[in-house]
PDB file of C-alpha atoms in Angstrom:
ATOM      1  CA  UNK A1122     -45.996 -30.449  77.159  1.00 91.00           C
ATOM      2  CA  UNK A1123     -47.150 -28.010  79.831  1.00 93.00           C
ATOM      3  CA  UNK A1124     -44.186 -26.507  81.723  1.00 93.00           C
ATOM      4  CA  UNK A1125     -46.016 -23.846  83.767  1.00 92.00           C
ATOM      5  CA  UNK A1126     -45.092 -25.560  87.033  1.00 93.00           C
ATOM      6  CA  UNK A1127     -41.420 -25.957  86.204  1.00 95.00           C
ATOM      7  CA  UNK A1128     -38.983 -23.905  88.297  1.00 95.00           C
ATOM      8  CA  UNK A1129     -37.475 -20.950  86.443  1.00 94.00           C
ATOM      9  CA  UNK A1130     -33.939 -22.386  86.536  1.00 93.00           C
ATOM     10  CA  UNK A1131     -35.154 -25.459  84.626  1.00 94.00           C
ATOM     11  CA  UNK A1132     -37.042 -23.325  82.092  1.00 94.00           C
ATOM     12  CA  UNK A1133     -33.918 -21.224  81.506  1.00 95.00           C
ATOM     13  CA  UNK A1134     -32.143 -24.391  80.297  1.00 94.00           C
ATOM     14  CA  UNK A1135     -34.470 -24.585  77.267  1.00 94.00           C
ATOM     15  CA  UNK A1136     -33.131 -23.510  73.840  1.00 94.00           C
ATOM     16  CA  UNK A1137     -33.564 -19.845  72.886  1.00 93.00           C
ATOM     17  CA  UNK A1138     -36.217 -20.606  70.229  1.00 94.00           C
ATOM     18  CA  UNK A1139     -38.609 -21.875  72.938  1.00 94.00           C
ATOM     19  CA  UNK A1140     -39.013 -18.342  74.290  1.00 95.00           C
ATOM     20  CA  UNK A1141     -40.886 -17.088  71.236  1.00 87.00           C
ATOM     21  CA  UNK A1142     -41.370 -13.510  70.096  1.00 91.00           C
ATOM     22  CA  UNK A1143     -39.178 -10.789  71.531  1.00 94.00           C
ATOM     23  CA  UNK A1144     -40.151  -7.163  71.889  1.00 94.00           C
ATOM     24  CA  UNK A1145     -38.239  -3.975  72.666  1.00 95.00           C
ATOM     25  CA  UNK A1146     -38.843  -1.310  75.245  1.00 95.00           C
ATOM     26  CA  UNK A1147     -37.108   1.853  74.081  1.00 93.00           C
ATOM     27  CA  UNK A1148     -36.556   5.102  75.954  1.00 91.00           C
ATOM     28  CA  UNK A1149     -35.258   8.137  74.032  1.00 87.00           C
ATOM     29  CA  UNK A1150     -34.870  11.703  75.226  1.00 81.00           C
ATOM     30  CA  UNK A1151     -32.841  14.885  74.779  1.00 78.00           C
ATOM     31  CA  UNK A1152     -31.426  16.304  78.003  1.00 72.00           C
ATOM     32  CA  UNK A1153     -30.885  20.049  77.770  1.00 68.00           C
ATOM     33  CA  UNK A1154     -29.381  20.804  81.183  1.00 69.00           C
ATOM     34  CA  UNK A1155     -27.780  19.123  84.148  1.00 69.00           C
ATOM     35  CA  UNK A1156     -30.667  17.138  85.563  1.00 74.00           C
ATOM     36  CA  UNK A1157     -32.043  13.773  86.542  1.00 80.00           C
ATOM     37  CA  UNK A1158     -34.900  12.338  84.521  1.00 86.00           C
ATOM     38  CA  UNK A1159     -37.119   9.358  85.355  1.00 90.00           C
ATOM     39  CA  UNK A1160     -39.215   7.563  82.749  1.00 91.00           C
ATOM     40  CA  UNK A1161     -41.791   4.758  82.854  1.00 94.00           C
ATOM     41  CA  UNK A1162     -42.386   2.296  80.006  1.00 95.00           C
ATOM     42  CA  UNK A1163     -45.672   2.573  78.158  1.00 93.00           C
ATOM     43  CA  UNK A1164     -46.753  -1.017  78.728  1.00 90.00           C
ATOM     44  CA  UNK A1165     -46.396  -3.475  81.565  1.00 94.00           C
ATOM     45  CA  UNK A1166     -44.275  -6.620  81.476  1.00 95.00           C
ATOM     46  CA  UNK A1167     -45.922 -10.050  81.794  1.00 93.00           C
ATOM     47  CA  UNK A1168     -45.861 -11.911  85.124  1.00 92.00           C
ATOM     48  CA  UNK A1169     -42.676 -13.719  84.139  1.00 93.00           C
ATOM     49  CA  UNK A1170     -40.322 -12.503  81.431  1.00 95.00           C
ATOM     50  CA  UNK A1171     -36.729 -12.706  80.243  1.00 96.00           C
ATOM     51  CA  UNK A1172     -34.407  -9.773  79.536  1.00 96.00           C
ATOM     52  CA  UNK A1173     -32.166 -10.631  76.568  1.00 96.00           C
ATOM     53  CA  UNK A1174     -30.356  -7.379  75.763  1.00 94.00           C
ATOM     54  CA  UNK A1175     -29.617  -3.897  77.073  1.00 93.00           C
ATOM     55  CA  UNK A1176     -28.190  -1.229  74.809  1.00 92.00           C
ATOM     56  CA  UNK A1177     -27.698   2.392  75.804  1.00 88.00           C
ATOM     57  CA  UNK A1178     -26.363   5.050  73.475  1.00 85.00           C
ATOM     58  CA  UNK A1179     -25.522   8.611  74.543  1.00 76.00           C
ATOM     59  CA  UNK A1180     -24.595  11.297  72.052  1.00 72.00           C
ATOM     60  CA  UNK A1181     -23.376  14.459  73.790  1.00 63.00           C
ATOM     61  CA  UNK A1182     -23.222  17.601  71.676  1.00 54.00           C
ATOM     62  CA  UNK A1183     -19.752  18.293  73.091  1.00 52.00           C
ATOM     63  CA  UNK A1184     -17.017  15.775  73.741  1.00 50.00           C
ATOM     64  CA  UNK A1185     -16.230  15.073  77.364  1.00 49.00           C
ATOM     65  CA  UNK A1186     -12.820  14.067  78.661  1.00 50.00           C
ATOM     66  CA  UNK A1187     -12.092  12.266  81.913  1.00 48.00           C
ATOM     67  CA  UNK A1188     -14.824  10.935  84.176  1.00 51.00           C
ATOM     68  CA  UNK A1189     -18.162   9.835  82.700  1.00 55.00           C
ATOM     69  CA  UNK A1190     -20.839  12.458  83.187  1.00 69.00           C
ATOM     70  CA  UNK A1191     -23.936  10.280  82.692  1.00 79.00           C
ATOM     71  CA  UNK A1192     -25.419   7.796  85.155  1.00 83.00           C
ATOM     72  CA  UNK A1193     -28.295   5.373  84.436  1.00 88.00           C
ATOM     73  CA  UNK A1194     -30.334   2.793  86.310  1.00 91.00           C
ATOM     74  CA  UNK A1195     -33.340   0.572  85.597  1.00 93.00           C
ATOM     75  CA  UNK A1196     -35.960  -0.787  87.972  1.00 94.00           C
ATOM     76  CA  UNK A1197     -39.454  -2.297  88.085  1.00 95.00           C
ATOM     77  CA  UNK A1198     -42.317  -0.183  89.377  1.00 95.00           C
ATOM     78  CA  UNK A1199     -46.004   0.607  88.792  1.00 94.00           C
ATOM     79  CA  UNK A1200     -45.765   4.421  88.744  1.00 94.00           C
ATOM     80  CA  UNK A1201     -43.254   7.110  87.833  1.00 94.00           C
ATOM     81  CA  UNK A1202     -41.130   7.811  90.926  1.00 93.00           C
ATOM     82  CA  UNK A1203     -41.131  11.492  91.928  1.00 92.00           C
ATOM     83  CA  UNK A1204     -37.419  11.621  92.747  1.00 89.00           C
ATOM     84  CA  UNK A1205     -34.198   9.612  93.114  1.00 88.00           C
ATOM     85  CA  UNK A1206     -35.137   8.369  96.594  1.00 89.00           C
ATOM     86  CA  UNK A1207     -38.406   6.878  95.319  1.00 92.00           C
ATOM     87  CA  UNK A1208     -36.563   5.338  92.367  1.00 91.00           C
ATOM     88  CA  UNK A1209     -34.040   3.768  94.763  1.00 90.00           C
ATOM     89  CA  UNK A1210     -36.964   2.091  96.576  1.00 91.00           C
ATOM     90  CA  UNK A1211     -38.109   0.360  93.347  1.00 93.00           C
ATOM     91  CA  UNK A1212     -37.004  -3.208  92.560  1.00 92.00           C
ATOM     92  CA  UNK A1213     -33.568  -2.918  90.987  1.00 91.00           C
ATOM     93  CA  UNK A1214     -33.268  -4.715  87.631  1.00 92.00           C
ATOM     94  CA  UNK A1215     -29.453  -4.701  87.760  1.00 86.00           C
ATOM     95  CA  UNK A1216     -28.600  -6.239  91.153  1.00 78.00           C
ATOM     96  CA  UNK A1217     -25.035  -6.983  90.023  1.00 79.00           C
ATOM     97  CA  UNK A1218     -24.136  -3.317  89.415  1.00 81.00           C
ATOM     98  CA  UNK A1219     -21.740  -1.927  91.988  1.00 75.00           C
ATOM     99  CA  UNK A1220     -21.882   1.736  90.971  1.00 78.00           C
ATOM    100  CA  UNK A1221     -24.187   3.709  93.228  1.00 82.00           C
ATOM    101  CA  UNK A1222     -25.539   7.252  92.970  1.00 81.00           C
ATOM    102  CA  UNK A1223     -28.154   8.413  95.499  1.00 73.00           C
ATOM    103  CA  UNK A1224     -28.663   4.777  96.625  1.00 78.00           C
ATOM    104  CA  UNK A1225     -29.431   3.816  93.003  1.00 81.00           C
ATOM    105  CA  UNK A1226     -27.476   0.915  91.544  1.00 84.00           C
ATOM    106  CA  UNK A1227     -26.639   1.545  87.925  1.00 86.00           C
ATOM    107  CA  UNK A1228     -23.876   2.299  85.451  1.00 84.00           C
ATOM    108  CA  UNK A1229     -21.897   5.282  84.188  1.00 80.00           C
ATOM    109  CA  UNK A1230     -21.715   6.127  80.495  1.00 78.00           C
ATOM    110  CA  UNK A1231     -22.884   3.850  77.696  1.00 82.00           C
ATOM    111  CA  UNK A1232     -23.731   0.170  78.070  1.00 83.00           C
ATOM    112  CA  UNK A1233     -24.236  -2.742  75.708  1.00 89.00           C
ATOM    113  CA  UNK A1234     -25.009  -6.235  77.029  1.00 88.00           C
ATOM    114  CA  UNK A1235     -26.031  -9.099  74.760  1.00 90.00           C
ATOM    115  CA  UNK A1236     -27.230 -12.678  75.446  1.00 90.00           C
ATOM    116  CA  UNK A1237     -28.220 -11.918  79.036  1.00 91.00           C
ATOM    117  CA  UNK A1238     -31.092 -14.421  79.460  1.00 93.00           C
ATOM    118  CA  UNK A1239     -31.982 -12.811  82.775  1.00 93.00           C
ATOM    119  CA  UNK A1240     -35.414 -13.888  84.165  1.00 94.00           C
ATOM    120  CA  UNK A1241     -37.696 -11.500  86.078  1.00 94.00           C
ATOM    121  CA  UNK A1242     -40.863 -11.943  88.110  1.00 93.00           C
ATOM    122  CA  UNK A1243     -42.256  -8.652  86.805  1.00 94.00           C
ATOM    123  CA  UNK A1244     -45.861  -9.276  87.914  1.00 93.00           C
ATOM    124  CA  UNK A1245     -47.239  -6.703  85.488  1.00 93.00           C
ATOM    125  CA  UNK A1246     -44.950  -3.873  86.596  1.00 96.00           C
ATOM    126  CA  UNK A1247     -43.285  -1.485  84.174  1.00 96.00           C
ATOM    127  CA  UNK A1248     -39.657  -0.699  83.437  1.00 96.00           C
ATOM    128  CA  UNK A1249     -38.531   2.529  85.083  1.00 95.00           C
ATOM    129  CA  UNK A1250     -35.444   4.286  83.679  1.00 93.00           C
ATOM    130  CA  UNK A1251     -33.355   6.794  85.632  1.00 90.00           C
ATOM    131  CA  UNK A1252     -30.917   9.051  83.740  1.00 88.00           C
ATOM    132  CA  UNK A1253     -28.658  11.604  85.425  1.00 84.00           C
ATOM    133  CA  UNK A1254     -26.638  14.191  83.464  1.00 80.00           C
ATOM    134  CA  UNK A1255     -23.942  16.083  85.396  1.00 75.00           C
ATOM    135  CA  UNK A1256     -23.159  18.550  82.634  1.00 68.00           C
ATOM    136  CA  UNK A1257     -25.107  21.563  81.486  1.00 61.00           C
ATOM    137  CA  UNK A1258     -24.571  20.435  77.900  1.00 65.00           C
ATOM    138  CA  UNK A1259     -27.404  18.780  76.037  1.00 68.00           C
ATOM    139  CA  UNK A1260     -27.243  15.122  75.050  1.00 71.00           C
ATOM    140  CA  UNK A1261     -29.459  12.665  73.232  1.00 77.00           C
ATOM    141  CA  UNK A1262     -29.743   9.373  75.068  1.00 82.00           C
ATOM    142  CA  UNK A1263     -31.524   6.175  74.148  1.00 88.00           C
ATOM    143  CA  UNK A1264     -31.941   2.930  76.046  1.00 91.00           C
ATOM    144  CA  UNK A1265     -33.333  -0.224  74.487  1.00 95.00           C
ATOM    145  CA  UNK A1266     -34.245  -3.406  76.339  1.00 95.00           C
ATOM    146  CA  UNK A1267     -35.231  -6.642  74.575  1.00 96.00           C
ATOM    147  CA  UNK A1268     -37.677  -8.923  76.433  1.00 96.00           C
ATOM    148  CA  UNK A1269     -39.562 -12.153  75.799  1.00 96.00           C
ATOM    149  CA  UNK A1270     -42.160 -13.985  77.789  1.00 94.00           C
ATOM    150  CA  UNK A1271     -41.364 -17.245  79.584  1.00 95.00           C
ATOM    151  CA  UNK A1272     -42.660 -20.295  77.694  1.00 94.00           C
ATOM    152  CA  UNK A1273     -45.564 -22.232  79.185  1.00 93.00           C
ATOM    153  CA  UNK A1274     -45.436 -25.145  76.725  1.00 93.00           C
ATOM    154  CA  UNK A1275     -42.778 -26.940  74.710  1.00 93.00           C
ATOM    155  CA  UNK A1276     -43.045 -29.792  72.172  1.00 91.00           C
ATOM    156  CA  UNK A1277     -43.098 -33.245  73.795  1.00 89.00           C
ATOM    157  CA  UNK A1278     -40.180 -34.419  71.649  1.00 88.00           C
ATOM    158  CA  UNK A1279     -37.946 -31.772  73.259  1.00 85.00           C
ATOM    159  CA  UNK A1280     -38.326 -33.447  76.652  1.00 80.00           C
ATOM    160  CA  UNK A1281     -38.722 -37.097  75.652  1.00 77.00           C
ATOM    161  CA  UNK A1282     -36.221 -37.153  72.766  1.00 62.00           C
ATOM    162  CA  UNK A1283     -32.695 -35.778  72.531  1.00 59.00           C
ATOM    163  CA  UNK A1284     -33.371 -33.072  75.123  1.00 52.00           C
ATOM    164  CA  UNK A1285     -34.678 -35.424  77.817  1.00 59.00           C
ATOM    165  CA  UNK A1286     -32.000 -34.248  80.251  1.00 58.00           C
ATOM    166  CA  UNK A1287     -33.970 -31.002  80.610  1.00 58.00           C
TER     167      UNK A1287
END
């Protein structure tokens, strides 16, 4: 059954297996000094997609005590922003984050979120990753995002049989 014209909230009620193959977008970098770094994913997202997981791991070469010294944010954009102000103008992928640095919504320290099922109207844009390190110590940081496309068809029995309430 063709479900291309279904609203996204109805599509998101489908079982996980309807969303098909999932793929990662992974950013990995070593920061050698106090700096902000902005990265752009290698490939573009489809018009509509679903974010399933976010996992960020930071391994500083020295232990830090007290306040977190790393800030991160993710957004959708077509090009690499030149600075934090341009990144802040990109479409924020984490609208629920309340932590703000330079008008950028994001999070401090490490992050691991599973079973998100968060839909995006990406329209072919790319994931943009902002990482800010306050310390002059080097750190290895990695961010992985797991996406899938939004289904356009489902088996007829899913709608007409036991799942007809969808």
